XYZ file of C-alpha atoms in Angstrom:
747
model
C 55.990 89.594 81.794
C 56.553 86.770 84.172
C 53.424 87.703 85.932
C 50.081 88.270 84.685
C 48.290 89.250 81.623
C 51.226 90.285 78.782
C 51.304 93.582 77.494
C 53.915 94.476 74.538
C 57.317 94.845 76.004
C 59.090 97.568 75.908
C 62.601 98.196 74.417
C 66.043 98.390 77.215
C 67.412 100.609 78.283
C 70.182 100.086 79.670
C 71.697 103.006 79.448
C 68.510 104.068 81.935
C 70.623 104.950 85.074
C 73.397 106.598 83.270
C 71.259 108.730 82.241
C 70.175 109.354 85.708
C 73.557 109.949 86.405
C 74.090 112.407 84.065
C 76.625 109.683 82.505
C 74.168 107.917 79.156
C 76.688 109.884 76.321
C 80.181 108.677 78.406
C 81.682 106.623 74.775
C 83.742 104.829 77.828
C 80.545 103.726 79.405
C 79.011 102.002 76.364
C 81.696 99.978 75.737
C 81.737 98.882 79.438
C 77.813 97.522 79.389
C 78.185 96.232 76.182
C 80.834 94.341 77.492
C 85.021 93.232 76.609
C 87.513 90.633 76.713
C 89.636 91.346 79.344
C 92.628 88.497 80.008
C 93.110 88.348 83.958
C 96.343 87.780 85.662
C 97.383 85.239 88.820
C 99.944 83.627 90.327
C 98.592 80.712 88.187
C 97.595 81.192 84.614
C 96.786 83.765 82.454
C 92.955 83.398 81.658
C 90.569 85.733 79.559
C 86.668 86.567 80.163
C 84.275 88.440 79.941
C 83.533 91.648 80.932
C 80.616 93.488 81.287
C 79.155 96.383 82.795
C 76.086 95.307 84.813
C 72.448 97.986 84.078
C 72.367 99.400 87.040
C 76.270 100.783 86.704
C 77.307 99.797 90.298
C 78.332 96.647 89.464
C 80.684 95.167 86.547
C 80.114 91.416 85.665
C 82.101 88.448 84.688
C 81.900 85.306 82.300
C 84.679 82.728 82.140
C 83.480 82.494 78.081
C 80.310 83.846 76.683
C 76.747 81.526 77.600
C 78.229 79.857 80.393
C 77.626 80.567 83.755
C 77.087 84.277 82.936
C 78.258 87.276 85.615
C 79.251 84.095 87.922
C 82.223 86.649 89.767
C 81.369 89.610 90.012
C 83.217 93.965 91.847
C 80.744 96.281 92.418
C 82.315 100.021 91.628
C 81.728 101.585 94.829
C 84.353 99.773 96.332
C 86.576 100.559 94.685
C 89.917 102.238 95.331
C 91.756 102.876 93.106
C 92.819 101.389 88.955
C 96.054 102.119 88.462
C 96.919 102.257 84.601
C 100.148 100.496 83.137
C 102.444 97.505 85.495
C 101.541 99.510 88.712
C 100.566 95.945 90.392
C 102.999 93.796 92.227
C 101.179 90.577 90.305
C 101.460 92.489 86.617
C 104.943 93.081 87.446
C 105.607 89.086 88.219
C 102.925 87.394 86.062
C 102.235 90.134 83.131
C 105.383 91.378 81.363
C 103.835 89.385 78.500
C 101.679 91.599 78.190
C 102.225 94.782 76.879
C 102.456 97.499 79.498
C 100.107 99.728 77.120
C 97.180 97.280 77.167
C 97.821 96.425 81.731
C 95.762 98.733 84.469
C 94.818 97.023 87.883
C 92.404 97.017 89.957
C 92.660 97.704 93.271
C 90.014 97.452 96.013
C 88.963 98.117 100.173
C 88.860 96.849 102.526
C 91.089 93.235 101.676
C 89.575 92.456 98.290
C 92.991 90.892 96.523
C 93.668 93.510 92.978
C 92.085 92.674 89.675
C 94.851 92.647 87.451
C 94.200 93.078 83.721
C 95.261 92.863 80.488
C 92.744 93.892 76.995
C 92.830 92.939 73.504
C 93.532 96.431 72.668
C 95.154 100.368 73.789
C 91.755 101.698 73.088
C 90.071 99.493 75.024
C 92.158 99.842 78.116
C 91.658 102.967 77.722
C 87.799 103.141 77.450
C 87.829 101.007 80.510
C 90.311 102.946 82.886
C 88.691 106.021 81.918
C 84.987 104.878 82.198
C 85.939 102.989 85.885
C 87.254 106.352 87.608
C 84.518 108.655 86.022
C 81.902 106.301 87.305
C 83.638 106.063 90.607
C 84.150 109.322 91.005
C 79.858 109.971 89.526
C 79.583 107.687 93.353
C 81.234 108.498 94.975
C 80.046 112.685 94.321
C 76.560 111.729 95.136
C 74.677 113.009 98.305
C 73.716 110.283 100.445
C 69.887 110.726 98.911
C 70.987 109.995 95.399
C 72.698 107.481 96.511
C 69.242 105.551 97.970
C 68.304 106.438 95.255
C 70.569 104.565 92.725
C 70.663 101.436 95.762
C 66.400 101.227 94.927
C 67.300 101.218 91.467
C 69.378 98.690 90.565
C 67.378 96.602 92.759
C 64.212 97.271 90.592
C 66.522 96.160 87.222
C 67.654 93.425 89.084
C 64.141 92.158 89.909
C 62.456 93.139 87.042
C 63.268 89.387 85.235
C 62.065 90.215 82.029
C 63.560 94.017 81.166
C 60.159 95.290 80.707
C 60.693 98.034 83.131
C 57.047 97.086 83.892
C 56.802 95.403 87.285
C 53.825 92.270 88.852
C 52.980 92.126 92.424
C 55.745 88.873 92.678
C 58.699 90.823 91.026
C 57.642 94.038 93.771
C 57.517 91.345 96.233
C 60.977 89.458 95.542
C 62.828 93.797 95.009
C 61.033 93.409 98.507
C 63.449 90.139 99.960
C 66.483 91.912 97.975
C 66.321 95.142 100.030
C 66.385 92.262 103.476
C 62.039 93.910 104.395
C 59.100 91.458 105.172
C 56.471 93.354 104.715
C 53.395 92.005 106.134
C 51.431 91.224 101.668
C 48.571 92.899 102.556
C 50.096 96.230 102.847
C 51.973 95.310 99.946
C 49.778 94.390 98.118
C 47.383 97.896 99.637
C 50.676 100.098 98.798
C 51.836 98.456 95.327
C 47.368 99.245 94.581
C 47.248 102.959 95.705
C 50.138 103.173 93.173
C 49.242 101.220 90.439
C 47.045 104.232 89.608
C 46.338 103.279 85.363
C 45.043 99.781 86.427
C 46.854 97.302 85.097
C 48.562 95.515 87.024
C 52.228 97.339 86.669
C 54.355 99.370 88.059
C 56.599 101.549 84.870
C 58.194 105.072 85.496
C 56.230 107.783 87.208
C 53.784 104.703 89.598
C 57.990 102.755 90.842
C 59.416 106.508 91.757
C 56.067 107.174 93.564
C 56.778 103.446 95.071
C 60.103 103.932 95.831
C 59.459 107.250 97.431
C 56.475 105.651 99.863
C 59.612 102.839 100.378
C 62.033 105.398 101.809
C 59.862 107.027 103.780
C 61.897 108.104 107.153
C 58.596 108.549 109.775
C 60.900 109.576 112.552
C 62.273 112.304 110.451
C 58.916 113.579 109.146
C 58.019 113.393 113.207
C 61.396 115.887 113.906
C 59.913 118.107 111.434
C 56.886 118.127 112.006
C 58.310 119.765 115.503
C 60.042 122.972 114.094
C 57.945 123.456 111.011
C 54.502 123.268 112.532
C 51.214 123.755 109.788
C 52.758 124.884 106.889
C 54.780 121.164 106.759
C 57.443 123.666 105.107
C 61.018 124.920 107.580
C 61.256 129.392 107.172
C 65.192 130.357 107.807
C 63.548 131.031 112.096
C 61.801 127.359 112.040
C 65.469 126.278 110.787
C 67.945 128.634 112.870
C 66.095 127.508 115.924
C 66.329 123.802 114.875
C 70.699 125.172 114.214
C 70.873 126.358 117.325
C 69.686 123.068 118.924
C 72.286 121.134 117.023
C 74.444 123.236 118.263
C 75.917 124.163 115.529
C 76.329 128.058 113.880
C 71.939 128.876 113.649
C 72.652 132.816 112.360
C 69.918 133.711 109.241
C 72.454 133.925 107.370
C 73.933 129.622 107.498
C 69.830 129.132 107.759
C 69.544 130.448 104.281
C 72.336 128.523 102.903
C 72.064 125.518 103.836
C 68.240 126.347 102.353
C 69.956 126.619 99.590
C 72.559 124.356 99.160
C 70.996 121.623 99.845
C 66.445 122.267 98.840
C 65.509 120.565 96.070
C 62.760 122.791 95.407
C 63.365 125.614 92.904
C 60.096 126.862 93.971
C 60.682 126.414 97.955
C 64.250 127.231 98.243
C 63.700 131.104 95.688
C 61.988 131.106 98.485
C 64.445 130.858 101.329
C 62.296 127.956 102.533
C 63.127 124.183 103.551
C 60.625 120.651 102.709
C 61.274 117.631 104.049
C 62.747 116.098 101.727
C 65.169 119.090 101.827
C 65.276 118.401 105.528
C 66.155 115.392 104.907
C 68.814 115.827 102.778
C 70.817 118.118 105.743
C 70.348 115.520 107.537
C 72.284 113.065 105.167
C 75.000 115.169 103.770
C 77.950 115.439 105.584
C 77.218 118.688 108.219
C 74.348 115.619 109.501
C 77.362 113.109 109.964
C 78.184 111.923 113.394
C 81.712 112.758 112.401
C 82.671 116.376 113.149
C 83.809 118.081 109.463
C 86.525 119.644 111.179
C 88.233 116.607 111.823
C 88.176 115.790 108.484
C 91.009 117.994 107.833
C 94.162 117.884 110.083
C 92.675 120.037 113.248
C 95.564 119.826 115.981
C 99.371 121.180 116.958
C 101.561 119.244 114.669
C 104.595 121.323 116.497
C 105.209 119.694 119.547
C 107.808 116.607 119.681
C 107.229 113.471 117.701
C 106.665 111.624 120.994
C 103.624 113.601 122.107
C 101.147 111.844 119.503
C 99.908 108.683 119.049
C 101.154 106.688 115.738
C 99.022 104.542 113.200
C 102.104 101.689 113.194
C 101.890 98.265 111.062
C 102.848 95.153 111.947
C 104.681 92.496 109.849
C 103.039 94.914 107.021
C 104.632 93.099 104.209
C 101.983 89.852 104.724
C 98.969 89.366 103.673
C 97.925 85.864 105.793
C 99.086 84.879 108.504
C 103.348 85.162 109.030
C 103.141 81.180 108.857
C 102.407 80.179 105.871
C 100.371 83.572 104.193
C 102.051 86.232 101.134
C 104.309 89.008 101.406
C 103.580 91.632 99.100
C 104.475 94.794 98.308
C 100.541 95.822 97.567
C 100.523 94.274 101.715
C 102.567 98.386 101.664
C 100.482 100.040 99.541
C 97.324 99.152 101.074
C 99.201 100.447 104.619
C 99.760 103.142 103.284
C 97.242 104.212 101.830
C 94.556 103.754 104.666
C 97.304 105.617 106.565
C 100.160 104.287 108.430
C 103.355 105.949 109.530
C 105.328 103.187 110.995
C 105.643 99.705 108.270
C 108.118 97.024 109.152
C 110.389 95.981 107.071
C 112.125 92.409 107.843
C 114.847 91.390 105.468
C 116.482 88.440 105.574
C 119.532 87.899 103.412
C 118.993 86.630 99.439
C 120.271 85.446 96.571
C 122.114 86.974 93.672
C 123.040 89.827 96.851
C 119.445 90.932 97.375
C 118.087 91.088 100.366
C 114.420 89.949 101.158
C 111.087 90.120 103.363
C 109.821 87.265 104.521
C 108.783 85.982 108.141
C 111.829 84.542 108.616
C 112.092 80.226 109.920
C 107.947 79.847 108.748
C 106.674 79.141 105.037
C 105.398 83.447 103.708
C 106.973 84.091 100.527
C 110.124 87.237 99.535
C 110.297 89.503 98.555
C 113.092 91.737 97.176
C 113.892 94.361 99.577
C 114.154 96.665 97.275
C 110.630 96.381 95.699
C 109.207 97.134 98.969
C 110.820 100.280 98.913
C 109.425 101.341 95.236
C 106.385 100.792 96.558
C 106.834 102.958 100.221
C 108.236 106.138 98.293
C 105.691 105.861 95.259
C 102.526 105.659 98.033
C 104.483 107.208 101.681
C 102.856 110.678 101.172
C 99.921 109.655 99.310
C 97.814 109.822 101.801
C 99.673 111.541 104.732
C 102.742 114.590 104.262
C 104.046 113.696 108.188
C 106.930 111.873 108.382
C 106.299 107.736 107.064
C 108.839 105.526 109.613
C 110.846 102.454 108.765
C 110.603 99.163 111.628
C 113.388 97.576 109.793
C 114.066 93.999 112.191
C 117.505 92.833 110.534
C 118.300 89.278 110.062
C 120.794 90.347 107.540
C 124.810 89.865 106.834
C 126.948 93.432 106.259
C 127.373 93.162 103.270
C 123.537 92.562 102.436
C 122.892 95.553 104.758
C 125.456 98.059 103.400
C 123.024 96.632 100.246
C 119.068 97.973 102.006
C 121.213 101.793 103.239
C 122.582 102.138 98.796
C 118.974 101.274 97.950
C 117.281 103.717 99.745
C 119.585 105.847 99.160
C 119.209 105.663 95.657
C 115.483 105.039 95.979
C 114.825 107.342 98.031
C 116.697 109.899 97.281
C 115.880 113.048 98.860
C 113.137 111.497 101.301
C 115.080 109.329 103.039
C 116.728 112.018 106.211
C 120.064 111.368 107.241
C 121.260 113.557 109.572
C 119.652 115.846 112.067
C 117.283 118.953 111.656
C 119.732 121.739 111.960
C 119.124 123.788 115.318
C 117.413 121.262 116.653
C 117.823 120.195 120.069
C 119.578 117.471 120.778
C 117.600 116.599 124.159
C 113.989 117.096 122.004
C 112.247 114.848 119.370
C 111.279 117.069 116.293
C 107.505 118.052 114.844
C 105.927 116.068 112.588
C 105.792 119.003 110.826
C 109.746 119.758 110.177
C 109.622 116.178 109.635
C 106.693 117.047 106.737
C 107.629 114.598 103.418
C 110.487 113.111 105.230
C 110.964 109.340 105.672
C 112.398 107.813 109.074
C 114.883 103.972 108.962
C 114.407 103.150 112.853
C 117.185 100.467 113.742
C 120.824 99.730 115.574
C 123.154 102.039 115.362
C 127.499 101.734 116.469
C 128.240 103.795 118.710
C 129.998 106.624 118.858
C 132.833 105.898 119.224
C 132.802 102.593 116.319
C 131.618 105.289 113.788
C 134.300 107.757 113.150
C 135.863 103.901 111.548
C 135.373 101.762 109.091
C 133.898 98.403 112.197
C 130.723 96.683 112.190
C 129.927 96.097 116.360
C 127.605 92.933 117.021
C 124.130 94.136 118.603
C 120.330 92.035 119.343
C 117.999 92.833 118.131
C 115.618 94.455 120.645
C 112.828 92.257 118.973
C 113.929 89.573 119.577
C 115.228 89.493 123.221
C 111.382 88.744 124.679
C 111.596 86.166 125.304
C 108.667 84.466 123.696
C 109.898 85.485 120.185
C 110.693 81.461 119.112
C 112.030 82.688 115.627
C 115.251 84.511 117.162
C 118.331 84.210 115.975
C 121.673 82.425 116.846
C 123.527 84.303 116.222
C 124.335 88.825 116.816
C 123.430 91.094 114.661
C 126.377 92.813 112.790
C 125.094 96.654 111.653
C 127.445 97.797 108.495
C 128.599 101.977 108.897
C 126.023 103.031 105.913
C 123.319 101.658 107.569
C 124.276 103.091 110.846
C 123.992 106.606 109.517
C 120.643 106.331 108.327
C 119.666 105.689 112.119
C 118.470 109.658 113.254
C 115.498 110.121 115.258
C 114.216 105.896 115.943
C 117.668 104.194 117.028
C 116.773 100.720 118.254
C 117.979 99.727 121.856
C 117.111 97.443 124.144
C 115.339 98.605 127.248
C 117.392 99.631 130.345
C 114.347 99.685 132.211
C 112.401 101.996 134.366
C 115.429 103.350 136.657
C 117.451 104.783 134.676
C 115.378 105.069 131.492
C 113.542 107.818 133.710
C 117.125 109.429 135.135
C 119.004 109.306 131.717
C 116.421 110.232 129.634
C 117.770 110.022 125.451
C 115.218 111.324 123.773
C 116.190 110.445 119.912
C 116.385 106.324 121.217
C 113.206 103.658 121.036
C 112.599 100.560 122.178
C 109.816 97.987 121.483
C 108.001 95.751 124.222
C 105.607 92.639 123.015
C 102.287 92.880 123.729
C 102.317 90.702 127.219
C 106.054 92.792 128.652
C 104.271 96.192 127.473
C 101.194 94.998 129.779
C 103.493 94.407 132.844
C 104.877 97.118 133.010
C 101.136 99.486 133.127
C 100.425 96.863 135.396
C 103.373 97.110 137.850
C 104.331 100.668 137.099
C 101.610 102.178 134.846
C 102.397 105.615 136.486
C 105.880 105.407 135.831
C 105.799 103.706 132.065
C 102.702 106.665 130.933
C 105.940 109.669 132.655
C 108.379 107.318 130.303
C 106.585 107.915 126.904
C 106.031 110.949 127.454
C 109.602 111.291 126.140
C 110.393 108.450 125.007
C 108.987 106.650 121.537
C 107.669 103.715 122.505
C 106.455 100.940 120.340
C 104.300 98.112 120.472
C 103.988 94.591 118.660
C 101.897 91.080 118.237
C 103.113 88.102 120.326
C 105.348 86.149 118.377
C 103.034 82.890 118.387
C 100.075 84.274 116.946
C 100.594 81.615 113.477
C 97.193 83.602 112.642
C 98.108 87.115 112.716
C 95.634 88.139 115.585
C 95.321 91.164 117.242
C 95.422 92.626 121.424
C 93.181 95.731 121.563
C 95.605 98.369 121.528
C 93.339 100.539 123.753
C 95.154 99.820 126.804
C 98.591 100.361 125.336
C 97.385 104.237 123.666
C 96.372 104.833 127.163
C 99.829 104.121 128.517
C 101.130 106.258 126.618
C 102.306 104.420 123.760
C 103.274 105.573 120.270
C 104.153 103.422 117.553
C 101.213 100.712 118.708
C 101.808 98.159 115.581
C 98.906 95.863 114.947
C 98.474 93.283 112.225
C 96.656 95.580 108.568
C 95.765 92.656 107.310
C 94.026 91.044 110.685
C 90.179 92.539 110.135
C 88.644 92.458 113.509
C 87.364 95.062 116.751
C 91.423 95.428 117.118
C 91.539 97.030 113.173
C 88.462 99.086 114.164
C 89.599 100.454 116.417
C 92.620 101.515 115.631
C 91.206 102.984 112.582
C 88.529 104.400 114.317
C 92.226 106.338 116.684
C 93.351 107.626 113.212
C 89.935 108.959 112.013
C 90.133 111.956 112.895
C 93.152 115.173 112.316
C 92.071 114.406 108.877
C 93.446 110.576 109.012
C 96.980 111.925 108.514
C 97.603 108.880 110.955
C 98.596 111.820 114.010
C 96.817 112.066 116.511
C 97.694 114.492 119.732
C 97.889 112.653 123.079
C 95.839 114.235 125.169
C 98.040 116.527 127.516
C 97.680 115.384 130.968
C 99.901 112.108 128.269
C 102.553 114.401 126.736
C 103.056 115.906 130.793
C 103.376 114.394 134.491
C 101.563 117.994 135.294
C 99.149 117.861 132.706
C 95.396 118.488 133.160
C 93.056 116.226 134.559
C 90.825 114.602 132.924
C 87.410 116.475 133.034
C 84.267 113.602 133.234
C 81.323 113.393 130.754
C 77.828 110.906 130.801
C 76.533 110.482 127.263
C 73.858 110.195 126.253
C 72.821 107.870 123.346
C 69.110 107.754 121.245
C 69.298 104.780 119.170
C 66.334 105.774 116.137
C 66.629 103.427 113.556
C 69.067 101.986 111.073
C 68.214 102.222 107.465
C 68.780 99.874 104.806
C 71.540 96.993 105.971
C 73.276 95.503 103.144
C 71.283 91.090 103.979
C 73.243 88.988 104.181
C 72.009 85.842 102.739
C 72.466 86.817 99.353
C 71.043 83.445 97.502
C 68.383 83.557 100.311
C 65.646 85.793 99.042
C 63.454 84.476 103.064
C 66.138 85.694 104.908
C 65.754 88.674 106.825
C 68.227 90.022 108.698
C 66.758 90.695 112.846
C 69.345 93.440 113.118
C 69.740 95.333 116.489
C 72.610 97.938 117.979
C 75.650 97.985 120.050
C 77.476 100.656 121.737
C 80.910 99.369 122.961
C 83.437 102.743 124.867
C 86.917 101.705 124.856
C 88.730 103.897 126.851
C 90.639 103.920 130.407
C 89.532 100.681 132.632
C 86.915 101.986 133.978
C 85.243 103.563 131.311
C 84.985 100.327 128.741
C 82.055 99.100 128.505
C 79.156 97.870 126.604
C 75.398 98.374 125.881
C 72.472 96.788 123.433
C 68.912 97.300 122.140
C 66.583 94.682 121.281
C 66.325 93.662 118.143
C 63.770 93.982 115.367
C 62.656 90.311 113.547
C 62.574 90.200 109.973
C 63.584 94.079 108.820
C 66.671 95.303 107.128
C 65.735 98.183 105.806
C 64.378 100.661 108.049
C 64.707 98.223 111.905
C 63.024 101.237 114.514
C 64.409 101.382 118.312
C 63.780 104.761 119.901
C 66.132 103.363 123.054
C 68.349 105.449 125.515
C 71.525 103.568 126.197
C 73.836 105.872 129.359
C 77.737 105.443 129.772
C 79.461 107.618 133.127
C 82.989 107.666 131.642
C 86.436 109.142 133.533
C 87.891 110.504 131.019
C 86.890 111.418 128.053
C 89.577 112.252 126.161
C 90.853 108.833 125.018
C 88.038 107.726 124.615
C 86.883 105.373 121.477
C 82.565 105.009 120.487
C 82.458 102.058 118.641
C 78.657 101.478 117.229
C 77.646 97.648 116.134
C 74.791 95.989 114.433
C 74.497 92.300 114.595
C 72.094 89.654 113.568
C 70.434 88.161 116.610
C 69.931 84.841 116.396
C 68.248 82.821 119.118
C 70.327 79.785 117.675
C 74.159 80.210 117.123
C 76.390 82.999 117.355
C 74.849 86.314 116.550
C 76.203 87.754 112.334
C 77.802 90.635 112.242
C 75.960 93.516 109.799
C 78.489 96.934 110.280
C 79.901 99.304 111.779
C 81.798 102.714 112.715
C 84.169 103.557 115.009
C 85.135 107.556 116.084
C 86.978 109.334 119.297
C 84.572 110.116 121.179
C 85.666 113.991 120.707
C 84.843 113.527 117.559
C 82.173 114.086 117.749
C 80.904 117.672 118.665
C 77.660 116.631 120.917
C 80.912 115.972 123.376
C 82.808 119.576 122.321
C 79.586 121.252 122.014
C 78.184 119.607 125.283
C 74.883 120.523 122.484
C 72.365 117.754 121.770
C 72.444 116.584 117.696
C 70.276 114.633 115.074
C 73.347 111.958 113.257
C 74.061 109.908 110.713
C 76.501 106.495 111.292
C 77.674 105.552 107.968
C 78.484 101.453 108.819
C 81.524 99.806 106.937
C 81.734 96.565 106.620
C 84.023 94.237 108.260
C 86.990 94.489 106.189
C 86.811 98.913 106.615
C 84.723 99.339 103.622
C 81.841 101.776 102.250
C 77.867 99.637 103.277
C 76.134 103.132 101.638
C 74.083 103.341 101.703
C 73.398 101.939 104.983
C 73.288 104.067 107.999
C 71.642 104.519 111.034
C 70.148 107.194 113.591
C 71.442 108.487 116.698
C 70.660 110.984 118.521
C 73.194 111.896 120.354
C 73.832 114.261 124.305
C 76.717 114.842 125.783
C 76.739 117.050 129.772
C 78.694 116.929 132.602
C 78.456 114.951 135.645
């Protein structure tokens, strides 16, 4: 023990957490706990390190060699997006060819973190790490919120228990509280410690520690809510739970109440008697049923049989870049990441490459190059893993005729039947097909030869639509030429220079698509808003960031969606509120990358918006992340800001007061009210920041969703909801949550 009188040390139990997870007998994880020497593959070198699963079963640490600065680098299993075996990453294909494929694997992460490419000394070790990480990731993702909280606290205890004897003195408990973002009065903390120390030896162990953690995880606000319905007997009957469900706007039958009790009640005796305890009630509110996102919207629920122009479509600009557009790295992994984020329109900037092979890069800059064929292979492999609906390849073509023909050959050979090269049989030529009709298809957006020239093998000189923008300083000196082979692959997305609103409205061509810089789009919206909205109701339009943005920063996509623009392209590699809005816009409808536009944006005769008053009572937060992990005394002073993005009249921000030194369970009980004229377009962004009176506030976490994806917006019944916070780059901050009460009503 590191403090107080020393007791006889107890043996370490490195598999204690795995036992709680039901994985203590897993041989793969036992090997990972012991550690393995793995070769880390990077562009600069291949270096061997010791990788080891930590005792919290959440963290994998690495050290350069035995005995030197142990576990300086680490990552959380929670943030793993996928584990790929073999040379299934650009890094391993480029720099790991010397290592046999059977020894290699790649760990891909959520958010913006780079892949980790590894090679083992033998195949068995590689297999054990691949299987072990997949097993652990699956088990962690299958946890309910209560299990995640307990696992998180247990990890804190493991780190605070310096001598690993599974006993904790008061000083170690104080250290754990600081790790957990709690500044607790010493007298109160010591009183709580003494109440749990039943043995009276000044140390907590086993059930004493569990009792301490249980008291720490108390939710007074849930106890109060539970007490309103349970009465003096401190349990909910099926009738009382039904009353709560009715007030929540949920299905409120006795049958449904019994089903909820059987699914979430932890006490077997109570469950057998159709009763719900406080623990069961907490479990229910922390489950998917208590999430602010309407669970029906986690599946495709919108009508997918309307023309393509009736949908907002998740779109990426300069998809190949991993950083900025001046000196950033181009990578096929950027396409994989965008597609796995639900993106349905990716951009390919195509340039002449050596040996007759076209390349993709940002022209006239210091960005690196990648082969066009490698990008098409990545798109083939990942196009429909996240969504079955069509993907659009937006080609910015700077290649000569011969390499354009090579591009066409690569797309045809690699994509095969996925590539749409002919109009759908029986499709009305005056109406675009629907996402449902185009399921599993790849569409090419590019210039197309005029009709008379398509019959011959000639070529034509046509400016690329993005080059004509006055702010694009990187335009090519000469006009591009279109090869017949490439032209033949353009069916429903013929890139055309915008002819002007008058002509476009008078002679609509649904199969044509024009691109607008953000500046030009804003000008059209400002000067001819209704007419431009009428145009986007019938034809596809694409908006892209200004070419002069050196840091690949984004613009606010909401103003473009307000005008009905479908392909609002953003730099997916640049985190910020703009990408939060994009993720929120496409969070509903099963995150399929297509969101049906409101009726008034699909038809000039559509129904009018229905105004709404939104009341959000911010109640509490739970387990907010610690911003400065190196400094135990650094505790956040959190406040919550709610931001509304929609039409200009609806845009608004309000925030709570801050709570000093409490990132563990701060309580506000503050109500924020918003008047919304067009709720159908509104996005709601919840932001938690750390108050700082002397400098800028620090970002803690956020979550964004469409107002229409809150159940309360459609039922007009109030409800208590949990919000699961995300990091700046969109990764989960589990178990961090907000607890709120939502109420919507017509004015």
